[in-house]
Amino acid sequence: MITVELANPNDEAPAALLAQSHALMNELFPAGACHYLDLDALCADNIRFFAAREGSDILGTGALAIKDGYGEVKSMFTAQEGRGKGVAAAVLRMVEDTARDEELPLLRLETGTGLDAAHRLYGRFGFEICGPFGDYDESPYSIFMEKTL
């Protein structure tokens, strides 16, 4: 059974997963096209950081950044051994439920081109392609999506 709960990104297992995620992003995209938050930024007051676990094994992460008038999905990553188990969907459900609890009207996200499994997940959750938002600029490496809550 997958359990998703608030977590500290500086704890050993979530930090290790985030390091894997950041390494993958750095491998796939140029430095200026990587928009992940570092561990300190994930500890900010406007961030709700989640870890998904099966038993004691941390298999996924995700976060909600509370912005002015919307929430942003951040730090979505699933460990290789967690893929195909519904980890990402469970984390995204928690992010979405938390955004509703925070009375945010809209969820937005930026994801990279070529991350097809992530695009399919977001589409299943009702996210649709949109233009850049917040501090993001148009980029050939980015896909922007949003969902009205």
mmCIF file of C-alpha atoms in Angstrom, residues 10-137:
data_model
loop_
_atom_site.group_PDB
_atom_site.id
_atom_site.type_symbol
_atom_site.label_atom_id
_atom_site.label_comp_id
_atom_site.label_asym_id
_atom_site.label_seq_id
_atom_site.Cartn_x
_atom_site.Cartn_y
_atom_site.Cartn_z
ATOM 1 C CA ASN A 10 16.383 17.047 4.035
ATOM 2 C CA ASP A 11 15.707 13.582 5.455
ATOM 3 C CA GLU A 12 18.014 10.955 4.000
ATOM 4 C CA ALA A 13 15.610 9.038 1.722
ATOM 5 C CA PRO A 14 13.741 12.024 0.210
ATOM 6 C CA ALA A 15 17.042 13.886 -0.262
ATOM 7 C CA ALA A 16 18.494 10.876 -2.091
ATOM 8 C CA LEU A 17 15.483 10.711 -4.422
ATOM 9 C CA LEU A 18 15.676 14.443 -5.093
ATOM 10 C CA ALA A 19 19.387 14.076 -5.906
ATOM 11 C CA GLN A 20 18.458 11.387 -8.457
ATOM 12 C CA SER A 21 15.795 13.653 -9.930
ATOM 13 C CA HIS A 22 18.152 16.619 -10.164
ATOM 14 C CA ALA A 23 20.868 14.472 -11.772
ATOM 15 C CA LEU A 24 18.376 13.242 -14.371
ATOM 16 C CA MET A 25 17.194 16.785 -15.152
ATOM 17 C CA ASN A 26 20.807 17.956 -15.471
ATOM 18 C CA GLU A 27 21.495 15.066 -17.847
ATOM 19 C CA LEU A 28 18.429 15.694 -20.026
ATOM 20 C CA PHE A 29 18.330 19.497 -20.162
ATOM 21 C CA PRO A 30 20.724 22.465 -20.307
ATOM 22 C CA ALA A 31 21.354 24.197 -16.971
ATOM 23 C CA GLY A 32 19.110 27.158 -17.747
ATOM 24 C CA ALA A 33 16.221 24.809 -18.545
ATOM 25 C CA CYS A 34 16.236 23.006 -15.161
ATOM 26 C CA HIS A 35 13.654 24.538 -12.848
ATOM 27 C CA TYR A 36 13.846 22.262 -9.826
ATOM 28 C CA LEU A 37 13.958 23.610 -6.274
ATOM 29 C CA ASP A 38 16.949 22.797 -4.079
ATOM 30 C CA LEU A 39 16.454 21.272 -0.627
ATOM 31 C CA ASP A 40 16.506 24.611 1.189
ATOM 32 C CA ALA A 41 13.886 26.069 -1.156
ATOM 33 C CA LEU A 42 11.676 23.022 -0.539
ATOM 34 C CA CYS A 43 11.690 23.920 3.180
ATOM 35 C CA ALA A 44 10.134 27.375 2.613
ATOM 36 C CA ASP A 45 6.896 28.295 4.379
ATOM 37 C CA ASN A 46 4.918 28.306 1.121
ATOM 38 C CA ILE A 47 5.939 24.744 0.207
ATOM 39 C CA ARG A 48 4.167 21.547 1.197
ATOM 40 C CA PHE A 49 6.600 18.687 0.525
ATOM 41 C CA PHE A 50 5.390 15.086 0.357
ATOM 42 C CA ALA A 51 7.016 11.664 0.281
ATOM 43 C CA ALA A 52 5.326 8.459 -0.833
ATOM 44 C CA ARG A 53 6.279 5.250 0.866
ATOM 45 C CA GLU A 54 5.510 1.590 0.705
ATOM 46 C CA GLY A 55 6.237 0.216 4.149
ATOM 47 C CA SER A 56 9.412 2.013 5.175
ATOM 48 C CA ASP A 57 10.699 2.497 1.607
ATOM 49 C CA ILE A 58 10.428 6.045 0.230
ATOM 50 C CA LEU A 59 9.472 5.650 -3.432
ATOM 51 C CA GLY A 60 8.411 9.119 -4.550
ATOM 52 C CA THR A 61 8.318 12.825 -3.866
ATOM 53 C CA GLY A 62 6.251 15.812 -4.845
ATOM 54 C CA ALA A 63 5.497 19.293 -3.589
ATOM 55 C CA LEU A 64 2.937 22.049 -3.736
ATOM 56 C CA ALA A 65 4.284 25.601 -3.975
ATOM 57 C CA ILE A 66 1.611 28.021 -2.832
ATOM 58 C CA LYS A 67 1.723 31.057 -5.083
ATOM 59 C CA ASP A 68 -0.418 34.177 -5.378
ATOM 60 C CA GLY A 69 -3.695 32.850 -6.796
ATOM 61 C CA TYR A 70 -2.547 29.327 -7.732
ATOM 62 C CA GLY A 71 -0.514 26.335 -6.665
ATOM 63 C CA GLU A 72 2.444 24.926 -8.543
ATOM 64 C CA VAL A 73 3.304 21.239 -8.691
ATOM 65 C CA LYS A 74 7.027 20.788 -7.999
ATOM 66 C CA SER A 75 9.576 18.025 -7.365
ATOM 67 C CA MET A 76 7.571 15.119 -8.752
ATOM 68 C CA PHE A 77 9.835 12.071 -8.916
ATOM 69 C CA THR A 78 9.421 8.324 -8.534
ATOM 70 C CA ALA A 79 12.245 5.902 -7.765
ATOM 71 C CA GLN A 80 12.844 3.235 -10.400
ATOM 72 C CA GLU A 81 11.575 0.512 -8.059
ATOM 73 C CA GLY A 82 8.345 2.464 -7.489
ATOM 74 C CA ARG A 83 7.402 2.934 -11.125
ATOM 75 C CA GLY A 84 4.229 1.238 -12.256
ATOM 76 C CA LYS A 85 2.879 1.055 -8.689
ATOM 77 C CA GLY A 86 0.797 4.237 -8.717
ATOM 78 C CA VAL A 87 3.298 6.248 -6.675
ATOM 79 C CA ALA A 88 3.220 9.375 -8.841
ATOM 80 C CA ALA A 89 -0.578 9.309 -9.024
ATOM 81 C CA ALA A 90 -0.808 9.027 -5.235
ATOM 82 C CA VAL A 91 1.561 11.968 -4.775
ATOM 83 C CA LEU A 92 -0.268 14.089 -7.347
ATOM 84 C CA ARG A 93 -3.600 13.319 -5.631
ATOM 85 C CA MET A 94 -2.120 14.539 -2.336
ATOM 86 C CA VAL A 95 -0.798 17.710 -3.985
ATOM 87 C CA GLU A 96 -4.194 18.348 -5.547
ATOM 88 C CA ASP A 97 -6.096 17.639 -2.307
ATOM 89 C CA THR A 98 -3.757 19.964 -0.400
ATOM 90 C CA ALA A 99 -4.255 22.707 -3.005
ATOM 91 C CA ARG A 100 -8.008 22.385 -2.516
ATOM 92 C CA ASP A 101 -7.566 22.518 1.285
ATOM 93 C CA GLU A 102 -5.553 25.724 0.752
ATOM 94 C CA GLU A 103 -8.492 27.020 -1.348
ATOM 95 C CA LEU A 104 -6.334 27.503 -4.427
ATOM 96 C CA PRO A 105 -8.416 27.826 -7.607
ATOM 97 C CA LEU A 106 -5.781 26.540 -10.030
ATOM 98 C CA LEU A 107 -2.814 24.171 -10.216
ATOM 99 C CA ARG A 108 0.011 24.812 -12.671
ATOM 100 C CA LEU A 109 3.221 23.004 -13.523
ATOM 101 C CA GLU A 110 6.275 23.115 -15.726
ATOM 102 C CA THR A 111 7.669 19.846 -17.000
ATOM 103 C CA GLY A 112 10.337 18.935 -19.491
ATOM 104 C CA THR A 113 9.879 17.884 -23.083
ATOM 105 C CA GLY A 114 10.371 14.171 -23.596
ATOM 106 C CA LEU A 115 9.097 13.204 -20.133
ATOM 107 C CA ASP A 116 6.219 11.332 -21.739
ATOM 108 C CA ALA A 117 5.139 9.285 -18.697
ATOM 109 C CA ALA A 118 4.783 12.500 -16.683
ATOM 110 C CA HIS A 119 2.800 14.154 -19.486
ATOM 111 C CA ARG A 120 0.419 11.178 -19.587
ATOM 112 C CA LEU A 121 -0.043 11.288 -15.810
ATOM 113 C CA TYR A 122 -0.844 14.993 -15.835
ATOM 114 C CA GLY A 123 -3.241 14.518 -18.730
ATOM 115 C CA ARG A 124 -5.075 11.744 -16.855
ATOM 116 C CA PHE A 125 -5.477 14.164 -13.954
ATOM 117 C CA GLY A 126 -7.067 16.765 -16.237
ATOM 118 C CA PHE A 127 -4.116 19.112 -16.769
ATOM 119 C CA GLU A 128 -4.085 20.912 -20.096
ATOM 120 C CA ILE A 129 -1.308 22.661 -21.998
ATOM 121 C CA CYS A 130 -1.013 26.385 -21.286
ATOM 122 C CA GLY A 131 1.552 29.106 -21.748
ATOM 123 C CA PRO A 132 4.366 30.113 -19.411
ATOM 124 C CA PHE A 133 3.371 31.494 -16.012
ATOM 125 C CA GLY A 134 5.066 33.112 -13.031
ATOM 126 C CA ASP A 135 8.772 33.661 -13.667
ATOM 127 C CA TYR A 136 8.992 31.105 -16.487
ATOM 128 C CA ASP A 137 9.890 32.078 -20.045
#
